[in-house]
Coordinates of C-alpha atoms and ligand atoms in Angstrom, one line a residue:
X1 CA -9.6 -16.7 27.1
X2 CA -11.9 -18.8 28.1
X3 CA -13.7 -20.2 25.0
X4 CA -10.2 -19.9 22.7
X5 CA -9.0 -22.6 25.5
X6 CA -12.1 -24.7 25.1
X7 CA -12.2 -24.2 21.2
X8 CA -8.1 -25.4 20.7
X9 CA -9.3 -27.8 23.2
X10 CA -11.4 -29.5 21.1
X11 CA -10.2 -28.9 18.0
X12 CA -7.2 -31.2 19.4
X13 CA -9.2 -33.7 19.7
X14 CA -10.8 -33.9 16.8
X15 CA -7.9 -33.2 14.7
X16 CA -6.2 -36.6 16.5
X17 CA -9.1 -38.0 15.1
X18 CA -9.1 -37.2 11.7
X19 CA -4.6 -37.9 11.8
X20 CA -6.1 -41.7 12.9
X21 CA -7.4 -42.0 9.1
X22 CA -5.6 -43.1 5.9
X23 CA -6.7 -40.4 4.0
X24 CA -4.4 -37.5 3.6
X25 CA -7.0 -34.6 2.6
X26 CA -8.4 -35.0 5.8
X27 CA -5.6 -32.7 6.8
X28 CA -6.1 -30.0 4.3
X29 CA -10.1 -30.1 5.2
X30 CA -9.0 -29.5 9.1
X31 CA -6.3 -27.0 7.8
X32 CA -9.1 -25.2 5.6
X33 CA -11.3 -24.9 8.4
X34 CA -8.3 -23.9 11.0
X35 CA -7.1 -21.2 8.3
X36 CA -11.0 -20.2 8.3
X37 CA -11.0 -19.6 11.9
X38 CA -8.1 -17.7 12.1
X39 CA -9.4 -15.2 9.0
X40 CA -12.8 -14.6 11.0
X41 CA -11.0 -13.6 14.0
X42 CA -8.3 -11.1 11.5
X43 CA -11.3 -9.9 10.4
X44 CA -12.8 -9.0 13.8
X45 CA -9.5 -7.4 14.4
X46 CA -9.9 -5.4 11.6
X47 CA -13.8 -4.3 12.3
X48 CA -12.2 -2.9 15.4
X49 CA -9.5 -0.9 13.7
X50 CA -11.8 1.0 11.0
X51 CA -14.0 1.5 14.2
X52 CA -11.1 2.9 16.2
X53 CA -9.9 5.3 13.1
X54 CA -13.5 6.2 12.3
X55 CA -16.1 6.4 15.3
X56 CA -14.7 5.4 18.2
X57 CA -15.0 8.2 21.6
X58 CA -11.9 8.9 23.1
X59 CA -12.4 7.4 26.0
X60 CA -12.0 3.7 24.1
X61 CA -8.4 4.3 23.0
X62 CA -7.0 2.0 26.5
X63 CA -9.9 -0.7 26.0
X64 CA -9.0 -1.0 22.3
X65 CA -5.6 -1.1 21.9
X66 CA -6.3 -4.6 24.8
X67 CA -8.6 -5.8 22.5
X68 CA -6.7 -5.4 19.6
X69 CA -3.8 -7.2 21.1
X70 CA -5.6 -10.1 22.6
X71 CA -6.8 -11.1 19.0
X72 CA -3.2 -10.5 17.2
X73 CA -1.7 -12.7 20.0
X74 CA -4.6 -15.2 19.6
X75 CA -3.9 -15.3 16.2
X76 CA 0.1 -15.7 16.5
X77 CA -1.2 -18.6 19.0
X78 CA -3.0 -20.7 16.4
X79 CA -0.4 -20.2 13.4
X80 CA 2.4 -21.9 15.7
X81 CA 0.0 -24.1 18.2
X82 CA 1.0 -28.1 18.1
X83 CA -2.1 -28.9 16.0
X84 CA -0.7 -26.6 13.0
X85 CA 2.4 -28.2 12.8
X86 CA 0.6 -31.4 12.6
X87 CA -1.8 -30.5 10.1
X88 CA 1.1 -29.4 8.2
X89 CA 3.0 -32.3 8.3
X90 CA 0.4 -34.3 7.5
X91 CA -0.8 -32.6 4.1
X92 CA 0.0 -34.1 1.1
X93 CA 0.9 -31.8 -1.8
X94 CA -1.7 -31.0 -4.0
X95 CA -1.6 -31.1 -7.6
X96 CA 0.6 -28.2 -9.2
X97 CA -1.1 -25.4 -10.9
X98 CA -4.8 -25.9 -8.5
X99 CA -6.0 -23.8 -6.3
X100 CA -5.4 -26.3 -3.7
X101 CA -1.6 -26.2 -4.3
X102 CA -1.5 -22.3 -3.6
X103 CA -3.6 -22.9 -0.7
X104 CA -1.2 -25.5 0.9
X105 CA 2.0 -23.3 -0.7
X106 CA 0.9 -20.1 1.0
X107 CA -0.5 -21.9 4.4
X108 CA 2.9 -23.6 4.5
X109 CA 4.8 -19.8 4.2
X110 CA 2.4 -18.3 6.4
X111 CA 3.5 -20.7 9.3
X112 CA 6.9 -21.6 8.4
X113 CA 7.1 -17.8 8.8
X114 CA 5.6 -17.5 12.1
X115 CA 7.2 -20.5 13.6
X116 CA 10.6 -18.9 13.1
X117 CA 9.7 -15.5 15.0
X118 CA 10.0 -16.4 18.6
X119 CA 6.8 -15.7 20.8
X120 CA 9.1 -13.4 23.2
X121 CA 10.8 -11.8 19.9
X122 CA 6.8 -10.5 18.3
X123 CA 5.3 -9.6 21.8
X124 CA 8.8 -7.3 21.9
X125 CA 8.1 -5.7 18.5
X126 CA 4.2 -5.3 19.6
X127 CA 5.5 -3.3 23.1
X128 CA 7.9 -1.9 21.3
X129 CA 5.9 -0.5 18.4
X130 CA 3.1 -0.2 20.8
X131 CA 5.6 2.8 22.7
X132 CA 6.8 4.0 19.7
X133 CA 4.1 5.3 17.6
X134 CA 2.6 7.8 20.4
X135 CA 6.7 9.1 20.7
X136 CA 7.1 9.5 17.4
X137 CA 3.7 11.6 17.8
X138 CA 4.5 14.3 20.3
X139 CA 8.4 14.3 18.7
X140 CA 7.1 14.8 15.6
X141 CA 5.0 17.7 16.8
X142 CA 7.6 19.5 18.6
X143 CA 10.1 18.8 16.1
X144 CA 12.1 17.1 18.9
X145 CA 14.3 14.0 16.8
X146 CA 16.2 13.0 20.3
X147 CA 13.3 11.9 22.3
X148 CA 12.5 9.3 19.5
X149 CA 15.9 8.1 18.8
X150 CA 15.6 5.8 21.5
X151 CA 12.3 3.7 20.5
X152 CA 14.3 3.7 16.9
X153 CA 17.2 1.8 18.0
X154 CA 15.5 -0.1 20.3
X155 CA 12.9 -1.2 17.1
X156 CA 15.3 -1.1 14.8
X157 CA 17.8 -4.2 17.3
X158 CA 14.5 -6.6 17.1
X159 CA 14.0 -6.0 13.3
X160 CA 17.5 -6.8 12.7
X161 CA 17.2 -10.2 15.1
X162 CA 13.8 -10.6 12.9
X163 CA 15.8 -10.7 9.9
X164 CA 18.0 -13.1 11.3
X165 CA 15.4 -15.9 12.9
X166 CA 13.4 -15.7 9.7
X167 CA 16.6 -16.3 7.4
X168 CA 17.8 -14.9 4.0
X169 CA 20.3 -16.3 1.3
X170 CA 21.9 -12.5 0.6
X171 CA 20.8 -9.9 2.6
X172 CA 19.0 -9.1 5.7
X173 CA 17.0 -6.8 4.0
X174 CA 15.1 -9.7 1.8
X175 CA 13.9 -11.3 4.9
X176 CA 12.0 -7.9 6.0
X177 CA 10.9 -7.2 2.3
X178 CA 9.3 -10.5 2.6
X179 CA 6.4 -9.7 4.9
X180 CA 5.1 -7.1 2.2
X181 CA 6.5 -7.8 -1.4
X182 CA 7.1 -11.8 -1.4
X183 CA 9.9 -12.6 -3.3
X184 CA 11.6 -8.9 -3.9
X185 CA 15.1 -9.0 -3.4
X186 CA 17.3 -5.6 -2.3
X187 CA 19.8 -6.4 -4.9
X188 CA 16.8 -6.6 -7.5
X189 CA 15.4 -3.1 -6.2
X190 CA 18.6 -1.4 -6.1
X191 CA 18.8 -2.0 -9.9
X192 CA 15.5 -0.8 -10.1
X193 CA 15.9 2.7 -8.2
X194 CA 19.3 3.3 -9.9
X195 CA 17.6 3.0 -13.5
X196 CA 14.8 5.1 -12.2
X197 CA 17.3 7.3 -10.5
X198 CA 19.7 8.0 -13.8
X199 CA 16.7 9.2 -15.5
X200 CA 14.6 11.1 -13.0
X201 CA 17.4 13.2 -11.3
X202 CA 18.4 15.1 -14.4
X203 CA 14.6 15.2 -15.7
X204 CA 13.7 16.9 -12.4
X205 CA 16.5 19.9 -12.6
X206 CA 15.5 20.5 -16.1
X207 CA 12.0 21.1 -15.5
X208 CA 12.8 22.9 -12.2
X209 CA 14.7 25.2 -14.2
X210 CA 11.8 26.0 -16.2
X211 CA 9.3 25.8 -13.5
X212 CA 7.6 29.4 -11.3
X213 CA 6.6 27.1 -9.2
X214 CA 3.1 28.6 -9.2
X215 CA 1.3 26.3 -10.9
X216 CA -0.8 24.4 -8.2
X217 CA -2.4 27.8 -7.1
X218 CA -6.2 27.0 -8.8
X219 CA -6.0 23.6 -6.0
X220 CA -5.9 26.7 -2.9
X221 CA -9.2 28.6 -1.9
X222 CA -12.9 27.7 -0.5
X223 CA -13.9 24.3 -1.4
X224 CA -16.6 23.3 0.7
X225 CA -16.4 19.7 2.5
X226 CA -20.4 18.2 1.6
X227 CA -19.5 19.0 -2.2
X228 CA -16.1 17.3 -2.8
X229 CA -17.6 14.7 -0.9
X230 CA -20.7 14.5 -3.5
X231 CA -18.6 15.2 -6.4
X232 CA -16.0 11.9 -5.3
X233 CA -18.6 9.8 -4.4
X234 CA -19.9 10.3 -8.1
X235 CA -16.2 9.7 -9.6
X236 CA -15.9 6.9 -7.9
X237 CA -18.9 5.4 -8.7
X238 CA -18.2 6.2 -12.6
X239 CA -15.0 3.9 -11.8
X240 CA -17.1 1.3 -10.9
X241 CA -16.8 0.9 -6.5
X242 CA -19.6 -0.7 -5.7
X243 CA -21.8 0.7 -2.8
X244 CA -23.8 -1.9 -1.7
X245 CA -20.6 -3.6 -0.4
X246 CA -18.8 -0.6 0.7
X247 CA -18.8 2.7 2.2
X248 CA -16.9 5.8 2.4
X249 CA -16.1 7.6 5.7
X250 CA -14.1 10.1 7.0
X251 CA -10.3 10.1 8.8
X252 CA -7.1 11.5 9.8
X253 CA -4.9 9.2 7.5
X254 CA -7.0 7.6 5.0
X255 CA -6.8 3.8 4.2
X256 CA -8.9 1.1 2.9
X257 CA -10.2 -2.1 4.7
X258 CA -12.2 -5.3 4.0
X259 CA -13.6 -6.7 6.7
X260 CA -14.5 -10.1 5.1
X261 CA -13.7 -10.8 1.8
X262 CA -15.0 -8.9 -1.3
X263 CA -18.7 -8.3 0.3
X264 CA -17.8 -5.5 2.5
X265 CA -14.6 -3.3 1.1
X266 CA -14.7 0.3 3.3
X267 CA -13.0 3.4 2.1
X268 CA -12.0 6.4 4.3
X269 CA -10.6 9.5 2.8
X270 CA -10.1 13.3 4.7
X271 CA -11.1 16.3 3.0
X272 CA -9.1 20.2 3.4
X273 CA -11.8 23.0 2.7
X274 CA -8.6 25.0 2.0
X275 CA -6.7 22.6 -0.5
X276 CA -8.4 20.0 -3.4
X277 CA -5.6 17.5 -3.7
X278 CA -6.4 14.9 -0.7
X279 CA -10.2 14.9 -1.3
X280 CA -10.2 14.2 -4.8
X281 CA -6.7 12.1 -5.3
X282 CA -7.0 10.3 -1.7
X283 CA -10.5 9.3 -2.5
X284 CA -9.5 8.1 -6.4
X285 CA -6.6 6.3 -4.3
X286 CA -8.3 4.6 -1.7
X287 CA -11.5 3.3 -4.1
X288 CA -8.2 1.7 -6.5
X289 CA -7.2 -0.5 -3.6
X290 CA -10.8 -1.3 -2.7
X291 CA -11.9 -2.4 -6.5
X292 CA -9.0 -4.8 -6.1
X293 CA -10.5 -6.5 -3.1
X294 CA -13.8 -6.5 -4.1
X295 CA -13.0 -8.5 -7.8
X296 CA -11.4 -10.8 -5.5
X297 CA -13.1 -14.4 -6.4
X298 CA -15.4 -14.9 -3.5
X299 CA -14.4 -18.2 -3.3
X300 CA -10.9 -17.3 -1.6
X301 CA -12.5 -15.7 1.2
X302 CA -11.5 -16.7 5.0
X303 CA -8.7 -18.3 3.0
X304 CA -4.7 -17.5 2.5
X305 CA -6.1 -16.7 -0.9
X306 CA -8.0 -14.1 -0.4
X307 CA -6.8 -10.1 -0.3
X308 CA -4.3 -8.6 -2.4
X309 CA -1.2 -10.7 -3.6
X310 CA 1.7 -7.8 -2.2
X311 CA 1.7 -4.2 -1.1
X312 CA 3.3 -2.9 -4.5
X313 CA 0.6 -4.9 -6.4
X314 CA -2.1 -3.4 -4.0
X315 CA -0.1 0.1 -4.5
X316 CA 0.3 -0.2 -8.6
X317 CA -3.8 -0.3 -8.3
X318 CA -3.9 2.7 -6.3
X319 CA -1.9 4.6 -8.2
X320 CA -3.3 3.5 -11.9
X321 CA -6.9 5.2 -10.6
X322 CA -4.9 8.1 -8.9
X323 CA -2.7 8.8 -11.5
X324 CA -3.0 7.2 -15.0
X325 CA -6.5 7.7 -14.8
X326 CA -6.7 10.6 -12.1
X327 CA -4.3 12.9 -13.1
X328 CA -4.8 12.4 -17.1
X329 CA -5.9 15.4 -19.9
X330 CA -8.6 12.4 -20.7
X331 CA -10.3 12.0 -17.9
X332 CA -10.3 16.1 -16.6
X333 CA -12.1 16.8 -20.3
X334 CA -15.2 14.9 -18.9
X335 CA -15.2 15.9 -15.4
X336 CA -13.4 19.5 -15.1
X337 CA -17.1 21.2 -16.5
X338 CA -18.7 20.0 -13.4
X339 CA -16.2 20.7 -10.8
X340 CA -15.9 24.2 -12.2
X341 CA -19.5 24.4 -11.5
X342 CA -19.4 22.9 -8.3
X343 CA -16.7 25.6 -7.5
X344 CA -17.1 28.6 -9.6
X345 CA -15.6 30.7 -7.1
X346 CA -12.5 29.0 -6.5
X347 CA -12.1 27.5 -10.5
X348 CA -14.2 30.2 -12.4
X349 CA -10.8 31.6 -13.7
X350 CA -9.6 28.4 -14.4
X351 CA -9.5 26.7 -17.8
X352 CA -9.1 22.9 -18.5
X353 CA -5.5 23.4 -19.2
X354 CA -4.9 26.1 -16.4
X355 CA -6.5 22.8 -14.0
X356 CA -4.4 20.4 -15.8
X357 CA -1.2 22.1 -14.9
X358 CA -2.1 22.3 -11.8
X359 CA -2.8 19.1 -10.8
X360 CA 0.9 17.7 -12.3
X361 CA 2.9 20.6 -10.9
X362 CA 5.9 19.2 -10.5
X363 CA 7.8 20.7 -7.3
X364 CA 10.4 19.3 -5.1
X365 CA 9.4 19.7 -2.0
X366 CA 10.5 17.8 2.0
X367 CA 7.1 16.1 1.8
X368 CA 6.8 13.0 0.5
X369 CA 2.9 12.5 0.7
X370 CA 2.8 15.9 -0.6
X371 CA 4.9 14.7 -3.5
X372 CA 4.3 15.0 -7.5
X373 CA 4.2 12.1 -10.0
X374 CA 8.1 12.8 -11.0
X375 CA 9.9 13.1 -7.4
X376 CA 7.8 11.0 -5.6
X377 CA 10.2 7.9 -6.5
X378 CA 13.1 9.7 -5.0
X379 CA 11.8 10.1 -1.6
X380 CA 11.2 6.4 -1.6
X381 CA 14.7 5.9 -2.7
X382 CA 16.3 8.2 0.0
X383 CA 14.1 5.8 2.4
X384 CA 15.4 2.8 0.9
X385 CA 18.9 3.6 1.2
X386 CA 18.6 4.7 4.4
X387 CA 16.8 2.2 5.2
X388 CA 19.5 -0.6 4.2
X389 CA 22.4 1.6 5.8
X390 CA 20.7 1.2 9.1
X391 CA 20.1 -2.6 8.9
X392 CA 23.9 -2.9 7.6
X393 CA 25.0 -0.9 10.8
X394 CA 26.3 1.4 8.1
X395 CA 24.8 3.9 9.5
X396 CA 23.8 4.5 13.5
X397 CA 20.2 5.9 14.6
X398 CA 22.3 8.9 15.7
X399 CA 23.5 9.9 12.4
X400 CA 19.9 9.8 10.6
X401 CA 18.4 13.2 10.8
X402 CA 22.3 14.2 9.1
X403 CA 21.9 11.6 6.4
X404 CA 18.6 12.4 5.5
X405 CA 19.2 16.0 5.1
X406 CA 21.8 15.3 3.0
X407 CA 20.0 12.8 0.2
X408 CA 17.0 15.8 0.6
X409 CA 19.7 18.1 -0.7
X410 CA 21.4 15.9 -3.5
X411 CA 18.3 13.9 -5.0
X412 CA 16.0 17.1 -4.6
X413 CA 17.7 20.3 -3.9
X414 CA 15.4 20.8 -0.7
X415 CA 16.9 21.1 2.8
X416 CA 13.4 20.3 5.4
X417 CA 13.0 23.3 7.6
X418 CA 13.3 20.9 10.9
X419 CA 12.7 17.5 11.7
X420 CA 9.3 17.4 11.7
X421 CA 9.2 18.2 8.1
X422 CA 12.1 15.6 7.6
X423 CA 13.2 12.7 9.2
X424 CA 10.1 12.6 11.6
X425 CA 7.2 13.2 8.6
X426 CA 6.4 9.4 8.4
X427 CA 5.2 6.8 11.4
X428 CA 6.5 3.8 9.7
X429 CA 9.4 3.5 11.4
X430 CA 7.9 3.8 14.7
X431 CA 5.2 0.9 13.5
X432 CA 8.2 -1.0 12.7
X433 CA 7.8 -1.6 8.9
X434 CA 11.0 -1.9 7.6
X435 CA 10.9 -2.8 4.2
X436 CA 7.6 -1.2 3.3
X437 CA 8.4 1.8 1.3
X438 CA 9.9 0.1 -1.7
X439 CA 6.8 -1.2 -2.5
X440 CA 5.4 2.4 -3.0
X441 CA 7.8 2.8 -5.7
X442 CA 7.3 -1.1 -7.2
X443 CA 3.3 0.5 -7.6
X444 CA 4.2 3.2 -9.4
X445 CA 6.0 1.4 -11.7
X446 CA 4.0 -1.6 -12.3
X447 CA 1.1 0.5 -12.2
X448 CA 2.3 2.1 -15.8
X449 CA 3.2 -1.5 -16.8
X450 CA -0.4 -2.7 -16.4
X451 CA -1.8 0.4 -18.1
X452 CA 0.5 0.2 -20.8
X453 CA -1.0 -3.4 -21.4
X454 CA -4.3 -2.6 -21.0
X455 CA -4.1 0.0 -23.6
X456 CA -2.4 -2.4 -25.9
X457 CA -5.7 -4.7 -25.9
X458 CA -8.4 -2.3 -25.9
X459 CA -7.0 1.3 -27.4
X460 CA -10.5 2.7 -27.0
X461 CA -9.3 3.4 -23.1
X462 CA -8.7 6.9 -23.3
X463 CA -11.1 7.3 -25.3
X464 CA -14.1 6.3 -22.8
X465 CA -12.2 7.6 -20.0
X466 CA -13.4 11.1 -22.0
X467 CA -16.9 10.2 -21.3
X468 CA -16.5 8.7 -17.8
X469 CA -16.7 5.4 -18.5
X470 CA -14.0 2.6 -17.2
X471 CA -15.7 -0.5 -17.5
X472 CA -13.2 -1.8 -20.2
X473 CA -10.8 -0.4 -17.9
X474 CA -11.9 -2.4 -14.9
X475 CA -12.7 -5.4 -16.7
X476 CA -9.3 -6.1 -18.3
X477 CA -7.8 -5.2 -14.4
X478 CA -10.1 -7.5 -13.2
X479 CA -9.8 -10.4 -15.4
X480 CA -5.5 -10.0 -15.4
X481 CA -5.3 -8.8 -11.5
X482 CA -8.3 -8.8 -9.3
X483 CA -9.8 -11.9 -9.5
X484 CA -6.9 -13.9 -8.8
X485 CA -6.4 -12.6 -4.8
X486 CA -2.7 -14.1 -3.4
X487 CA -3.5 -17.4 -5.6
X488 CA -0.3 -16.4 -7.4
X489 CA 3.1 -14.6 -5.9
X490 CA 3.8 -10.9 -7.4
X491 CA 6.6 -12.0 -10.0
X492 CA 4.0 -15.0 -11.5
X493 CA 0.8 -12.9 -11.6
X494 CA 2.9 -9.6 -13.5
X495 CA 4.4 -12.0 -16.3
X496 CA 1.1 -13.6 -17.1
X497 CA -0.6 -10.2 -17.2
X498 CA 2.3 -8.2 -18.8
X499 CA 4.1 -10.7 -20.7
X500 CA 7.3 -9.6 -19.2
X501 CA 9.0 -9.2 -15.2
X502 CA 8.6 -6.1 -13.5
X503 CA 10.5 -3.1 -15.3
X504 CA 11.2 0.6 -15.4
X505 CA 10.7 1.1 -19.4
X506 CA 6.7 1.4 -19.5
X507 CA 7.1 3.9 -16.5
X508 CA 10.1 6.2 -17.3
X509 CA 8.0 5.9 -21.2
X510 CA 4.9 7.6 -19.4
X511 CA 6.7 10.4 -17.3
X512 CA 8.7 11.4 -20.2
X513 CA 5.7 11.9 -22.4
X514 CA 3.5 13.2 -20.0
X515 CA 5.8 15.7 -18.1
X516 CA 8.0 16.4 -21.6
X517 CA 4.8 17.8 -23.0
X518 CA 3.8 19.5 -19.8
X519 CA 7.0 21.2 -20.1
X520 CA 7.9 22.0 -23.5
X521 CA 10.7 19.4 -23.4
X522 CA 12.3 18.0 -26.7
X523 CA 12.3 14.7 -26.9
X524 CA 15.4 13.0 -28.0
Ligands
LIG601 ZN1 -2.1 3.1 -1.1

């Protein structure tokens, strides 16, 4: 408390000083170093969240979570303190197209956004949240929806009044997609899901028809831990995550972190010595997102420039490693030889194909992360519409577990066994992020769009993906994506790498070829 009072303190001072001058960049130098600041103490915040998922005793979880507040409020404190709005109204625009503009164009969001949200209305959400995560926790456990509906409505009133202080020209929605896709629009989306919808629905019932369902059974037996570990961290490598500023550790629910620009980019993954999929796709997952933050140009760090541009643009680089790479007949010809012989127990009777077909089973199933290439989409879209029925007050918190049973049943022919394999499966409600799983779906489909583009310019793709290389891969990923960081919004930096906006066709092209020859399909 104590030195963030003397620090403001002075920095008051000094900025008074440098207001006293004629020359406007003074105020972007004192904004740059302000912005600096606050990124240092985002990235102590984050040191101490890998720490808490990772090593951390048990006996730290009540220290923590005090620490962890005390620098998110601290941070809130300098976005909207007296001195920012100064600085801001004294900066002068920069000149279009520099990276100074989308400095000033991105510090100028960052606070106009903050300034709206009342101080009483985020400490609210932080409780709120705060109470909600560890209820969602033993209700999901026990299966027990009605002692969670509660913290639901009670998060689900302050996101609505969120929506409302930060604003929105058509829909309450847009001002909560916001935070995590800037510049995605509901009725934009909705166009989106219904295209993907038309095609996916009927594609799905005409494989399921087809399907035994018995596919996946090569990915259940002994796999021991120490060599899936060994045989990802050599994947990964191949894909070109660099070591010396990373690391790979172990977790509950995986996720990736920089703490500190592109210099030190962690991965965490979980292995299941009874099940392949989350060692090998998590960890393929998880080292997509960190290659995007470590091509970010080290230049942007401490800055609004630095990290990922949105969560579907972080998610389409994910899911290009996980699935057009991961997942691919390519890609399984180099590597299936040696995890056969790292497992010949479990994958001696499998062949390449036998493996291939079991890795792109497709099954509907009530689990969304458990969820295949094909009806993944659809669990986001049963999200999504529930999502925008409860914001509407279309729908109350009370009716939810009903409504979600009944998309399960029409989009996927499932019915969850109970809650906890339905409407309680995933904590982002109870963190509050409303407006977060669209961009799951916005990955997958840009992800396809990218690939598709990267293929155009360098054909030989698949081709060295068959001898484990991915440099040309990277490269053109890195030149058209990475490097740039948040210097330009999602819908700028996918028409300068594409050519084109955002769009289903590249995607629906992909699963039709890909699962239509999996399946014996003809193709009209
Ligand atoms: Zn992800």
């Amino acid at each position: 408390m104590t030195s963030s009072y003397l620090q403001q303190a002075s920095q008051h001072s000094l900025i008074m000083v440098a207001m006293s001058t004629d020359r406007p960049n003074e105020a972007l130098r004192w904004l740059k170093e302000r912005l600096a600041t606050i990124s240092d103490v985002n990235t102590a915040r984050n040191a101490l969240n890998w720490d808490r998922q990772t090593y951390m005793p048990e006996g730290g979880v009540a220290g923590r979570a005090e620490q962890l507040a005390t620098l998110s409020r601290l941070v809130h404190e300098m976005l909207v303190s007296r001195e920012a709005a100064e600085l801001m109204a004294a900066l002068e625009n920069p000149e279009p197209g520099s990276k100074d503009f989308a400095f000033v164009r991105l510090a100028r969001r960052e606070y106009e956004r903050s300034a709206k949200l009342p101080n009483r209305l985020v400490e609210e959400l932080a409780r709120a949240t705060a109470l909600a995560q560890p209820a969602w926790e033993q209700a999901r456990a026990r299966s027990d929806w009605a002692s969670f509906e509660p913290h639901l409505g009670k998060i689900l009133l302050l996101q609505r009044e969120s929506a409302e202080c930060l604003g929105y020209e058509d829909h309450p929605y847009d001002a909560l997609l916001d935070f995590y896709e800037p510049g995605a629009k509901k009725a934009r989306l909705q166009e989106m899901f219904d295209e993907l919808k038309a095609k996916l629905v009927p594609l799905i019932r005409e494989i399921s028809a087809l399907s035994d369902g018995k596919c996946s059974r090569p990915l259940y037996g002994s796999f021991d831990e120490k060599k899936q570990e060994e045989f990802v961290r050599k994947v990964v490598s191949d894909f070109g995550y660099d070591w010396k500023r990373g690391r790979l550790d172990r977790v509950v629910h995986p996720f990736c972190i920089s703490l500190g620009g592109p210099g030190d980019v962690r991965i965490t993954t979980r292995f299941d010595s009874d099940h392949l999929s989350p060692g090998l796709f998590g960890t393929f997952h998880e080292a997509g997102h960190a290659m995007y933050e470590q091509g970010i140009d080290p230049a942007y760090s401490r800055s609004p420039l630095s990290g990922g541009t949105s969560m579907g643009v972080h998610e389409s680089q994910s899911r290009l490693w996980e699935n057009l790479v991961g997942r691919s007949r390519m890609f399984w010809s180099f590597y299936y030889p040696s995890l056969r012989e790292t497992f010949p127990e479990a994958l001696g009777d499998a062949d390449l194909e036998t493996f291939y077909r079991a890795i792109n089973e497709v099954k509907p199933s009530e689990i969304r992360v458990e969820a295949d290439e094909l009806t993944y989409n659809l669990h986001i879209l049963l999200r999504f519409e529930l999502e925008i029925s409860l914001i509407e007050e279309d729908l109350a918190v009370a009716e939810l577990p009903a409504a979600w049973n009944a998309k399960m049943e029409e989009y996927l022919g499932v019915t969850p066994e109970d809650e906890t394999n339905g409407v309680l499966q995933d904590v982002h409600w109870a963190a509050g992020l409303f407006g977060y799983f669209p961009t799951y779906t916005i990955g997958n489909v840009l992800a396809a769009q990218l690939f598709e583009e990267a293929l155009k310019a360098h054909p030989e793709i698949p081709e060295e993906m068959g001898h484990g290389e991915f440099g040309t891969l990277r490269g053109w990923l890195w030149e058209n994506i990475h490097r740039h960081g948040s210097r330009y919004d999602p819908d700028e930096l996918i028409e300068m790498a594409t050519g084109r906006p955002l769009e289903t066709a590249s995607y629906l092209r992909y699963l039709k070829n890909k699962f239509g020859e999996l399946y014996g399909l003809s193709s009209e």
